[in-house]
Amino acid sequence: MTDDQELPEDAITSEEINSTILPGHSGEKPLADPKKRNAFTELMSSPQKPKIKPTPKAISHRPIPTLPPNAPFTGRNGLGGYMASPAKFPAVIYHNEDFVAIYDGFPKSSVHVLLLPLNPEKTLLHPFEAFEDPKFLALVKAEVKKLRILVASELRRLYGKHSASEQARIEAMETDPPPEVLPPGRDWEKQVLTGIHSGPSMNHLHIHVLSVDRYSSCLKHKKHYNSFATPFLIDIEEFPLDPEDVRRHPGRQGYLKSDLVCWKCRRNFKANFAGLKQHLAQEFEEWKRE
């Protein structure tokens, strides 16, 4: 079995592993047209081009191979291309000397992005190992907070007009002149998940930042859903993990094979994925209106 073949512990399929589709160009529409200057890309864009050095071999639950300097960025190494040459890809939201933020190529929520750390000593480590470094972990947490705020702003842009909690704020903004202090409106940051998969399927270290809805045409399998609705997804704020934390052994815990439980109402659909998908569409509409 090659490194690019789907494994039982993978949260994604072989199609996703080997896809050459640029992030943000499959499934749902991306946050905004990456080619246009907009509030999401303008806030955090940077002309700097990070340099990637050869990385040392790392040990993880799924062994990550050592990459030669000119290794192709394909299959499980696909994220490396965005890190090596972020300016080449319209799917890159922003980049600086420490991070690249991109649209997830197969989003599992209506808004789903990835944060890619550029530290050459960490990028091919399993998150459990990389986040043992307190300075590196603090840097990652700070950047995740920035990206979380941007995603929350995008949720407000996309769904604010539908939300009952936003109406007072919208009405105040439309008054002439508007009040000096606007009503707070809905706390969209609470509608954002951030974390890593306990069993990453891609080789390069990445952190997921996504809306809570799990509503996407790319959500096609039980393991897709459970990878973002069970302890398989570990909040970045919970690191560093205790050495005895059971989430260090995702296969043993069987997270991806567990019952399908709605993230919002906690209804158990057992193994009925089609039923869950239909239910998630209904929950999505209700969630937008809250």
C-alpha positions as semicolon CSV with decimal commas, in nm:
position;residue;x (nm);y (nm);z (nm)
1;M;0,000;0,000;0,000
2;T;0,138;0,341;-0,101
3;D;0,134;0,650;0,120
4;D;-0,138;0,803;-0,100
5;Q;-0,387;0,518;-0,063
6;E;-0,682;0,553;0,173
7;L;-0,631;0,389;0,512
8;P;-0,897;0,273;0,762
9;E;-0,796;0,548;1,005
10;D;-0,818;0,827;0,743
11;A;-1,087;1,091;0,785
12;I;-1,082;1,161;0,410
13;T;-1,110;0,950;0,096
14;S;-0,848;0,853;-0,163
15;E;-1,014;1,101;-0,400
16;E;-0,947;1,383;-0,156
17;I;-0,594;1,265;-0,083
18;N;-0,499;1,254;-0,450
19;S;-0,707;1,543;-0,579
20;T;-0,538;1,825;-0,768
21;I;-0,840;2,055;-0,721
22;L;-0,738;2,385;-0,568
23;P;-0,886;2,454;-0,224
24;G;-1,201;2,661;-0,248
25;H;-1,295;2,527;-0,592
26;S;-1,500;2,219;-0,506
27;G;-1,827;2,177;-0,324
28;E;-1,960;2,497;-0,172
29;K;-1,862;2,842;-0,296
30;P;-1,551;2,977;-0,121
31;L;-1,567;3,254;0,138
32;A;-1,521;3,508;-0,138
33;D;-1,359;3,521;-0,479
34;P;-0,988;3,485;-0,383
35;K;-0,886;3,680;-0,694
36;K;-1,071;3,989;-0,574
37;R;-0,961;4,218;-0,295
38;N;-1,215;4,185;-0,016
39;A;-1,240;4,237;0,357
40;F;-1,142;3,878;0,433
41;T;-0,825;3,874;0,223
42;E;-0,736;4,242;0,269
43;L;-0,717;4,224;0,648
44;M;-0,440;3,968;0,666
45;S;-0,267;3,970;0,326
46;S;0,111;3,999;0,318
47;P;0,366;4,027;0,033
48;Q;0,619;3,815;0,221
49;K;0,713;3,479;0,072
50;P;0,814;3,220;0,333
51;K;1,107;2,994;0,261
52;I;1,071;2,625;0,335
53;K;1,378;2,428;0,438
54;P;1,413;2,048;0,427
55;T;1,241;1,902;0,731
56;P;1,353;1,622;0,961
57;K;1,177;1,290;0,981
58;A;0,885;1,282;1,224
59;I;0,705;1,001;1,402
60;S;0,324;0,987;1,420
61;H;0,039;0,739;1,443
62;R;0,060;0,714;1,063
63;P;0,434;0,731;0,980
64;I;0,513;1,051;0,792
65;P;0,790;1,007;0,536
66;T;1,097;1,229;0,507
67;L;1,059;1,446;0,200
68;P;1,355;1,517;-0,030
69;P;1,400;1,888;-0,116
70;N;1,243;1,852;-0,462
71;A;0,963;1,611;-0,367
72;P;0,639;1,674;-0,564
73;F;0,355;1,825;-0,365
74;T;0,102;1,556;-0,452
75;G;-0,119;1,320;-0,255
76;R;-0,064;1,347;0,118
77;N;0,203;1,609;0,052
78;G;-0,039;1,835;-0,134
79;L;-0,052;2,106;0,131
80;G;0,320;2,163;0,090
81;G;0,271;2,345;-0,239
82;Y;0,072;2,622;-0,074
83;M;0,342;2,657;0,190
84;A;0,632;2,666;-0,055
85;S;0,477;2,914;-0,302
86;P;0,168;3,075;-0,149
87;A;0,163;3,365;-0,395
88;K;0,098;3,123;-0,682
89;F;-0,238;3,004;-0,552
90;P;-0,560;3,209;-0,558
91;A;-0,692;2,978;-0,283
92;V;-0,447;3,128;-0,032
93;I;-0,635;3,368;0,195
94;Y;-0,321;3,526;0,342
95;H;0,037;3,439;0,428
96;N;0,313;3,578;0,645
97;E;0,653;3,458;0,759
98;D;0,502;3,203;1,001
99;F;0,175;3,083;0,846
100;V;-0,033;3,030;0,535
101;A;-0,413;3,027;0,553
102;I;-0,605;2,855;0,272
103;Y;-0,955;2,747;0,178
104;D;-1,014;2,379;0,248
105;G;-1,044;2,201;-0,088
106;F;-1,319;1,974;0,041
107;P;-1,497;2,185;0,306
108;K;-1,698;1,997;0,566
109;S;-1,891;2,308;0,676
110;S;-2,027;2,607;0,488
111;V;-1,709;2,795;0,584
112;H;-1,394;2,585;0,630
113;V;-1,033;2,702;0,611
114;L;-0,693;2,564;0,712
115;L;-0,398;2,723;0,889
116;L;-0,057;2,587;0,784
117;P;0,241;2,662;1,012
118;L;0,566;2,721;0,824
119;N;0,819;2,631;1,094
120;P;1,042;2,378;0,912
121;E;1,114;2,195;1,237
122;K;0,742;2,137;1,302
123;T;0,563;2,111;0,969
124;L;0,610;1,734;0,931
125;L;0,544;1,647;1,292
126;H;0,222;1,499;1,425
127;P;0,028;1,774;1,612
128;F;0,074;1,586;1,940
129;E;0,449;1,622;1,901
130;A;0,462;1,969;1,745
131;F;0,247;2,120;2,022
132;E;0,476;1,994;2,296
133;D;0,683;2,306;2,225
134;P;0,520;2,581;2,437
135;K;0,655;2,873;2,230
136;F;0,538;2,719;1,905
137;L;0,199;2,630;2,054
138;A;0,150;2,986;2,179
139;L;0,232;3,121;1,831
140;V;-0,017;2,883;1,670
141;K;-0,292;2,965;1,920
142;A;-0,249;3,338;1,860
143;E;-0,273;3,295;1,482
144;V;-0,574;3,066;1,514
145;K;-0,751;3,340;1,711
146;K;-0,687;3,586;1,427
147;L;-0,822;3,344;1,168
148;R;-1,119;3,261;1,392
149;I;-1,212;3,631;1,398
150;L;-1,192;3,648;1,019
151;V;-1,412;3,341;0,980
152;A;-1,661;3,485;1,230
153;S;-1,671;3,805;1,024
154;E;-1,738;3,601;0,713
155;L;-2,025;3,420;0,885
156;R;-2,177;3,756;0,978
157;R;-2,142;3,871;0,617
158;L;-2,299;3,553;0,479
159;Y;-2,575;3,490;0,730
160;G;-2,622;3,806;0,936
161;K;-2,924;3,919;0,734
162;H;-3,100;3,591;0,820
163;S;-3,019;3,597;1,193
164;A;-3,275;3,725;1,444
165;S;-2,990;3,813;1,679
166;E;-2,845;4,050;1,419
167;Q;-3,153;4,253;1,335
168;A;-3,110;4,526;1,599
169;R;-2,751;4,574;1,488
170;I;-2,847;4,589;1,121
171;E;-3,122;4,844;1,190
172;A;-2,880;5,059;1,390
173;M;-2,627;5,052;1,107
174;E;-2,893;5,168;0,863
175;T;-2,992;5,473;1,068
176;D;-2,862;5,817;0,970
177;P;-2,649;5,895;1,153
178;P;-2,571;5,553;1,305
179;P;-2,521;5,537;1,685
180;E;-2,170;5,567;1,822
181;V;-2,203;5,222;1,981
182;L;-2,372;4,948;1,780
183;P;-2,568;4,665;1,941
184;P;-2,334;4,364;1,968
185;G;-2,548;4,136;1,755
186;R;-2,481;3,763;1,735
187;D;-2,155;3,628;1,874
188;W;-2,032;3,462;1,557
189;E;-1,704;3,355;1,714
190;K;-1,902;3,103;1,917
191;Q;-2,013;2,954;1,586
192;V;-1,656;2,864;1,487
193;L;-1,467;2,542;1,563
194;T;-1,088;2,525;1,569
195;G;-0,870;2,219;1,609
196;I;-0,668;1,933;1,468
197;H;-0,754;1,577;1,379
198;S;-0,607;1,324;1,621
199;G;-0,526;1,115;1,314
200;P;-0,427;1,360;1,036
201;S;-0,459;1,229;0,681
202;M;-0,227;1,488;0,523
203;N;0,145;1,497;0,600
204;H;0,189;1,869;0,668
205;L;0,073;2,012;1,000
206;H;-0,256;2,195;0,964
207;I;-0,526;2,337;1,189
208;H;-0,894;2,340;1,092
209;V;-1,104;2,655;1,139
210;L;-1,467;2,603;1,039
211;S;-1,825;2,698;1,110
212;V;-2,022;2,468;1,338
213;D;-2,293;2,380;1,082
214;R;-2,123;2,083;0,910
215;Y;-2,330;2,171;0,605
216;S;-2,152;2,101;0,277
217;S;-2,190;1,896;-0,041
218;C;-1,841;1,763;0,036
219;L;-1,969;1,593;0,351
220;K;-2,028;1,255;0,186
221;H;-1,934;0,983;0,433
222;K;-1,982;0,883;0,793
223;K;-1,615;0,940;0,867
224;H;-1,633;1,289;0,717
225;Y;-1,895;1,387;0,971
226;N;-1,751;1,204;1,269
227;S;-1,408;1,354;1,213
228;F;-1,563;1,692;1,302
229;A;-1,836;1,582;1,544
230;T;-1,649;1,355;1,787
231;P;-1,333;1,387;2,000
232;F;-1,141;1,298;1,682
233;L;-1,131;1,678;1,643
234;I;-0,933;1,830;1,931
235;D;-0,971;2,200;2,009
236;I;-0,640;2,382;1,978
237;E;-0,705;2,543;2,318
238;E;-0,690;2,199;2,484
239;F;-0,320;2,162;2,406
240;P;-0,083;2,055;2,543
241;L;-0,259;1,724;2,600
242;D;-0,206;1,507;2,903
243;P;0,015;1,207;2,817
244;E;-0,269;0,974;2,921
245;D;-0,541;1,151;2,720
246;V;-0,743;0,882;2,541
247;R;-0,768;1,101;2,230
248;R;-0,405;1,017;2,160
249;H;-0,537;0,679;2,040
250;P;-0,822;0,763;1,797
251;G;-0,829;0,418;1,638
252;R;-0,862;0,249;1,974
253;Q;-1,149;0,481;2,067
254;G;-1,331;0,419;1,738
255;Y;-1,438;0,780;1,685
256;L;-1,482;0,756;1,308
257;K;-1,701;0,446;1,342
258;S;-1,923;0,575;1,621
259;D;-2,295;0,656;1,585
260;L;-2,393;0,964;1,386
261;V;-2,519;1,222;1,638
262;C;-2,647;1,564;1,533
263;W;-2,411;1,835;1,654
264;K;-2,700;2,065;1,744
265;C;-2,994;1,866;1,884
266;R;-2,797;1,548;1,971
267;R;-3,041;1,320;1,787
268;N;-2,876;0,982;1,723
269;F;-2,904;0,862;1,364
270;K;-2,702;0,545;1,432
271;A;-2,557;0,455;1,089
272;N;-2,820;0,642;0,881
273;F;-2,597;0,892;0,703
274;A;-2,861;0,988;0,444
275;G;-3,102;1,069;0,725
276;L;-2,839;1,275;0,903
277;K;-2,760;1,472;0,586
278;Q;-3,124;1,563;0,537
279;H;-3,149;1,662;0,902
280;L;-2,832;1,876;0,883
281;A;-2,985;2,075;0,598
282;Q;-3,284;2,156;0,818
283;E;-3,061;2,240;1,115
284;F;-2,855;2,468;0,892
285;E;-3,158;2,680;0,803
286;E;-3,265;2,704;1,166
287;W;-2,910;2,783;1,279
288;K;-2,887;3,072;1,032
289;R;-3,206;3,224;1,171
290;E;-3,106;3,218;1,537
